[in-house]
Coordinates of N, CA and C in Angstrom, one line a residue:
X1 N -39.6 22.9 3.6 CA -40.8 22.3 4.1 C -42.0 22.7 3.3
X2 N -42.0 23.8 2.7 CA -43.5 24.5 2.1 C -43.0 23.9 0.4
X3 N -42.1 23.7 -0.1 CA -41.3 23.1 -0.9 C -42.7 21.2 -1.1
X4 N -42.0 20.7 -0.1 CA -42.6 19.3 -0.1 C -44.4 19.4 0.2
X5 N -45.0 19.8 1.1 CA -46.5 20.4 0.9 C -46.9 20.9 -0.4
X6 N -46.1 21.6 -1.1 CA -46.8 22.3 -2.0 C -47.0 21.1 -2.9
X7 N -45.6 20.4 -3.2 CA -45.4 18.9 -4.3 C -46.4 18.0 -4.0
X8 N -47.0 17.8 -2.2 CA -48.3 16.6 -1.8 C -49.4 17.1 -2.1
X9 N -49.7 18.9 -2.4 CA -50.9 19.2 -2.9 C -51.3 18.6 -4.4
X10 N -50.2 19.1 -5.1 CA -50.2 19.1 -6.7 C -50.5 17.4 -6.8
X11 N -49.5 16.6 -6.6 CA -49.8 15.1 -7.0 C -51.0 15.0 -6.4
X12 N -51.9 15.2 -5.4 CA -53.0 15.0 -4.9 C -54.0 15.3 -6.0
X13 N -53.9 16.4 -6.2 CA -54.5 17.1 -7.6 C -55.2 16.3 -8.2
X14 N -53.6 15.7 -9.0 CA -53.2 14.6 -10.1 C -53.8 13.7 -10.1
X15 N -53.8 13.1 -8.8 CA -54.5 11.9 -8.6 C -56.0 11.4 -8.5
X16 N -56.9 12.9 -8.3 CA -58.4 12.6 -8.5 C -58.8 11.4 -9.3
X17 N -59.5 10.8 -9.5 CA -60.3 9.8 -10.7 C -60.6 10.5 -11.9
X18 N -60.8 10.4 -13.1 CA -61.1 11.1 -13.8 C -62.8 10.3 -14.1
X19 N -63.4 10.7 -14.7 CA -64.8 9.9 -15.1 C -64.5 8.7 -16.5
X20 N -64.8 8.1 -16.3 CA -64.5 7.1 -17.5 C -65.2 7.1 -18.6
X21 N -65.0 6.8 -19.7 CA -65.8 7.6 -21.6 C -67.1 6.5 -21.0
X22 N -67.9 7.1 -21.4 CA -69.2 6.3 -21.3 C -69.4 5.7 -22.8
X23 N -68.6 5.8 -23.5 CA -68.6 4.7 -24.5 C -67.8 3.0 -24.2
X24 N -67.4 3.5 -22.8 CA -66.6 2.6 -22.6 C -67.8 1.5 -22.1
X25 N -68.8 2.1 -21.1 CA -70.2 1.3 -20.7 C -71.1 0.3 -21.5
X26 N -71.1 -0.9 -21.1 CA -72.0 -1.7 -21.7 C -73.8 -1.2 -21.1
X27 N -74.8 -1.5 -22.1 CA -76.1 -1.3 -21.6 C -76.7 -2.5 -21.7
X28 N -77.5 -3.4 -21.1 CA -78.3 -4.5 -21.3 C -80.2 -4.3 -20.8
X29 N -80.4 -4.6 -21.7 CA -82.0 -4.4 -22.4 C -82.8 -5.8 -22.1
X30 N -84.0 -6.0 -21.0 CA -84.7 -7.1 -21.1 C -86.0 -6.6 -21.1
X31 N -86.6 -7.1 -22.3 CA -88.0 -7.0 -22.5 C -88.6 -8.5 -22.5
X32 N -89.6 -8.3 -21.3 CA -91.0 -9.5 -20.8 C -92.1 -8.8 -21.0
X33 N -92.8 -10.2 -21.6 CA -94.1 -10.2 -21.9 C -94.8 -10.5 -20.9
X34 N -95.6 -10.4 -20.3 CA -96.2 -11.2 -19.0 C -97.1 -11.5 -19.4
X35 N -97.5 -13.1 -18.8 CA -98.2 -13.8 -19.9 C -99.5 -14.0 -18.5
X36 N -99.3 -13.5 -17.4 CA -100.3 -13.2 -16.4 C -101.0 -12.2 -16.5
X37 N -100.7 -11.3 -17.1 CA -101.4 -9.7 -17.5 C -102.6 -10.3 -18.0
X38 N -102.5 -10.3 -19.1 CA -103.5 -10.6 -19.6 C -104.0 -9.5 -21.0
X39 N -103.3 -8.4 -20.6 CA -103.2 -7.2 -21.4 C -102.7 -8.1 -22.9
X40 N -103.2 -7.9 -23.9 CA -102.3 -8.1 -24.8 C -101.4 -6.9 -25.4
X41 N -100.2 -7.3 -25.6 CA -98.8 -6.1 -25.8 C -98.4 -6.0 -24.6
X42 N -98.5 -6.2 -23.3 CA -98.1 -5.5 -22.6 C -96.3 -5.5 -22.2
X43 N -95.7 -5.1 -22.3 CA -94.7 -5.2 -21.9 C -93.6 -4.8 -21.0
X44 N -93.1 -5.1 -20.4 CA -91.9 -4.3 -19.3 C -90.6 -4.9 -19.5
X45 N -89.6 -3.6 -19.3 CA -88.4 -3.6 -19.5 C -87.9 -3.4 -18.5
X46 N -86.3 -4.1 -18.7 CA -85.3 -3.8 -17.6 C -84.1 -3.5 -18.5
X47 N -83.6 -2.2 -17.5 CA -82.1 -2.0 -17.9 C -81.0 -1.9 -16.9
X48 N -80.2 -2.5 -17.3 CA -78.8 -2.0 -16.4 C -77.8 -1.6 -17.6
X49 N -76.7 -0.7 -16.6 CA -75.2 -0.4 -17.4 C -74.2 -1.3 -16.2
X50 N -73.3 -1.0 -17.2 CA -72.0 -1.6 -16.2 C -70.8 -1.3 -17.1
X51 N -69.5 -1.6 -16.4 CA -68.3 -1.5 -17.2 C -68.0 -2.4 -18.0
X52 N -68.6 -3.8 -18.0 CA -68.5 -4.9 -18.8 C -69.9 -5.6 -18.8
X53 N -69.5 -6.2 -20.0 CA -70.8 -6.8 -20.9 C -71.4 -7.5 -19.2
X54 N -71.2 -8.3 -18.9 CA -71.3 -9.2 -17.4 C -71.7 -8.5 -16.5
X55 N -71.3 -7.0 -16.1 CA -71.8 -6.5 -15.0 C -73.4 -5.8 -15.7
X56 N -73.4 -5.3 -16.8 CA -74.7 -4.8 -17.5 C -75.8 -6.1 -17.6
X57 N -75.4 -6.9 -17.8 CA -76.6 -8.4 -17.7 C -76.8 -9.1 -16.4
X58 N -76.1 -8.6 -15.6 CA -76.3 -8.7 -14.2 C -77.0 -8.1 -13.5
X59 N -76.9 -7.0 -13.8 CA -77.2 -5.5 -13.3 C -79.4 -5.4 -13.6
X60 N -79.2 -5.8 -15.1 CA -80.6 -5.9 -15.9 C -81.5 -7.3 -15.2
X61 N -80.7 -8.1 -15.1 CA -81.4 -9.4 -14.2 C -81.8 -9.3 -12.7
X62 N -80.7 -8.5 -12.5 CA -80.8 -8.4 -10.7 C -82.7 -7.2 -10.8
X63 N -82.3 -6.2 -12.0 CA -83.8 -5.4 -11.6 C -84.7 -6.4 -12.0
X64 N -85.0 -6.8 -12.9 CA -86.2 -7.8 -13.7 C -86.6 -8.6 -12.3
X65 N -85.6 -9.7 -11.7 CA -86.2 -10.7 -10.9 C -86.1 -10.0 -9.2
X66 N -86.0 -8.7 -9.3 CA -86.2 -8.4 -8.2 C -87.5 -7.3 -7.9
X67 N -87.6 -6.8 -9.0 CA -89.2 -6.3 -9.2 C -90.5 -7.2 -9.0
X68 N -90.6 -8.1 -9.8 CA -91.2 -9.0 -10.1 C -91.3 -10.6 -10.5
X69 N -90.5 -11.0 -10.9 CA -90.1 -11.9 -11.6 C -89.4 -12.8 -11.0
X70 N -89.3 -14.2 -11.3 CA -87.9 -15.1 -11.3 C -86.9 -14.9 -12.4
X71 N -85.8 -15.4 -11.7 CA -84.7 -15.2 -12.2 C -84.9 -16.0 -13.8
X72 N -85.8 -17.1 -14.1 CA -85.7 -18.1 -14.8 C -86.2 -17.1 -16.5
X73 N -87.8 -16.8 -15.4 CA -88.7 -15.8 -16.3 C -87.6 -14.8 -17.2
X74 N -86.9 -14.2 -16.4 CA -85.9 -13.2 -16.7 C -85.1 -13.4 -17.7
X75 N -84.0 -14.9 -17.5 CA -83.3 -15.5 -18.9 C -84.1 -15.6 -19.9
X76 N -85.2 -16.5 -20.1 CA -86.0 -16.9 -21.1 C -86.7 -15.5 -21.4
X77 N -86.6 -14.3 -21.3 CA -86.8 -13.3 -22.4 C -85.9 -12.9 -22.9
X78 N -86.7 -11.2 -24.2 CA -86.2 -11.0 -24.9 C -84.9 -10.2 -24.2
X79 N -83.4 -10.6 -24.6 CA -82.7 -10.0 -23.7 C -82.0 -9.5 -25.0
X80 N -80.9 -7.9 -24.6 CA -80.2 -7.5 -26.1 C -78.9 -6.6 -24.9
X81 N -77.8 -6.8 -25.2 CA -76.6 -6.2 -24.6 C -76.0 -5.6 -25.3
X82 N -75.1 -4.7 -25.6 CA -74.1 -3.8 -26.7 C -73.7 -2.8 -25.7
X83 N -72.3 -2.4 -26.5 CA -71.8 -1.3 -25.7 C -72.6 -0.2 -26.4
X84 N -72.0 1.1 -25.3 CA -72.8 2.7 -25.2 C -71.5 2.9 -26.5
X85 N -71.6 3.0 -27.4 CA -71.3 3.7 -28.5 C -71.7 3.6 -29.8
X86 N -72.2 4.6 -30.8 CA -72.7 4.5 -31.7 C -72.2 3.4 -32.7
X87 N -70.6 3.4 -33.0 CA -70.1 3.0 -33.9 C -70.1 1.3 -34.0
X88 N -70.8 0.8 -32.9 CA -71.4 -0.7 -33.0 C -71.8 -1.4 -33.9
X89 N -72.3 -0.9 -34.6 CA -73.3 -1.2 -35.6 C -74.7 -1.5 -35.5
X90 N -75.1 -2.0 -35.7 CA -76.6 -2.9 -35.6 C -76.7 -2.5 -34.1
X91 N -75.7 -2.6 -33.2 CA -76.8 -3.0 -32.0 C -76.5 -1.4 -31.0
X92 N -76.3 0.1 -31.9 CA -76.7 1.2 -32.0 C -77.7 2.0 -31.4
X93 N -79.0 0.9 -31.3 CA -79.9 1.2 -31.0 C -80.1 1.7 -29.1
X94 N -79.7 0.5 -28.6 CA -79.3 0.6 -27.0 C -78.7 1.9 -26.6
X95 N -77.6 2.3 -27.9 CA -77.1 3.7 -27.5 C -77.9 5.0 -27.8
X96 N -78.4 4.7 -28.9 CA -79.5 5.6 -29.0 C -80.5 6.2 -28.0
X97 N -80.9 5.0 -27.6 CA -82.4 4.6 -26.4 C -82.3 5.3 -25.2
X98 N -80.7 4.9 -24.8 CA -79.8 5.3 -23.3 C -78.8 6.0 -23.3
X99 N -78.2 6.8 -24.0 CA -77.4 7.6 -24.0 C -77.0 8.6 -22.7
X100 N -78.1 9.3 -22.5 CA -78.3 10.1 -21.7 C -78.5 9.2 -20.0
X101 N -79.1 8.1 -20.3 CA -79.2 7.7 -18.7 C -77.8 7.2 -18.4
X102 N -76.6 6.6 -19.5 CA -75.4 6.3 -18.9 C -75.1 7.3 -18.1
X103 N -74.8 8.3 -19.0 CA -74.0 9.5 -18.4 C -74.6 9.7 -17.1
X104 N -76.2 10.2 -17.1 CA -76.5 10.3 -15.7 C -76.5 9.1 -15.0
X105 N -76.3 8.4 -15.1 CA -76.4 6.8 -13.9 C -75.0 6.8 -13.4
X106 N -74.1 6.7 -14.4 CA -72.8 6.3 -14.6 C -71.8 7.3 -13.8
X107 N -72.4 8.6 -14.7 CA -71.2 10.1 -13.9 C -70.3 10.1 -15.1
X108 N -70.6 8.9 -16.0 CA -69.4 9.4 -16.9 C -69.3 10.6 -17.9
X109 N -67.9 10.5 -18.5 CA -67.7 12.1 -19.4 C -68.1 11.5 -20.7

């Protein structure tokens, strides 16, 4: 009996989640101009992460047109998506910018 308990601890163990590579995370970047301001330059950004390119530009749209905006305003800007890993190339920069908020947003390792 202490035999089989001991075996339902260990696989229990086993079976925690582990944190997922945060290279694995996409990041999506929306920069608006607001053309109400009046400010010239002014600009505001939105970001989301997600596990896939789709949940990160979802994620970015849901904050943009739920701050302030329509959803429309939202598409028709500057929008930029890439995954959280350096080795991207060109679009590097996203990982650069956000590195540190995946992990803390995300929990990932």
């Amino acid at each position: 009996m202490t035999t089989i308990v001991a075996l339902g601890v260990i696989q229990g163990t086993r079976a925690e989640p582990q944190a997922a590579q945060c290279s694995s995370f996409y990041i999506s970047e929306i920069n608006l101009v607001s053309t109400a301001d009046g400010e010239a330059g002014h600009v505001q950004t939105f970001v989301g992460f997600g596990p896939s390119k789709e949940e990160a530009e979802k994620s970015a749209l849901g904050w943009c047109s739920h701050i302030r905006f329509d959803l429309e305003t939202c598409l028709n800007s500057d929008r930029l998506t890439a995954r959280n890993s350096p080795s991207d190339g060109g679009d590097a920069a996203l990982h650069l910018k956000y590195m540190k908020a995946v992990a803390r947003i995300t929990g990932c390792s």
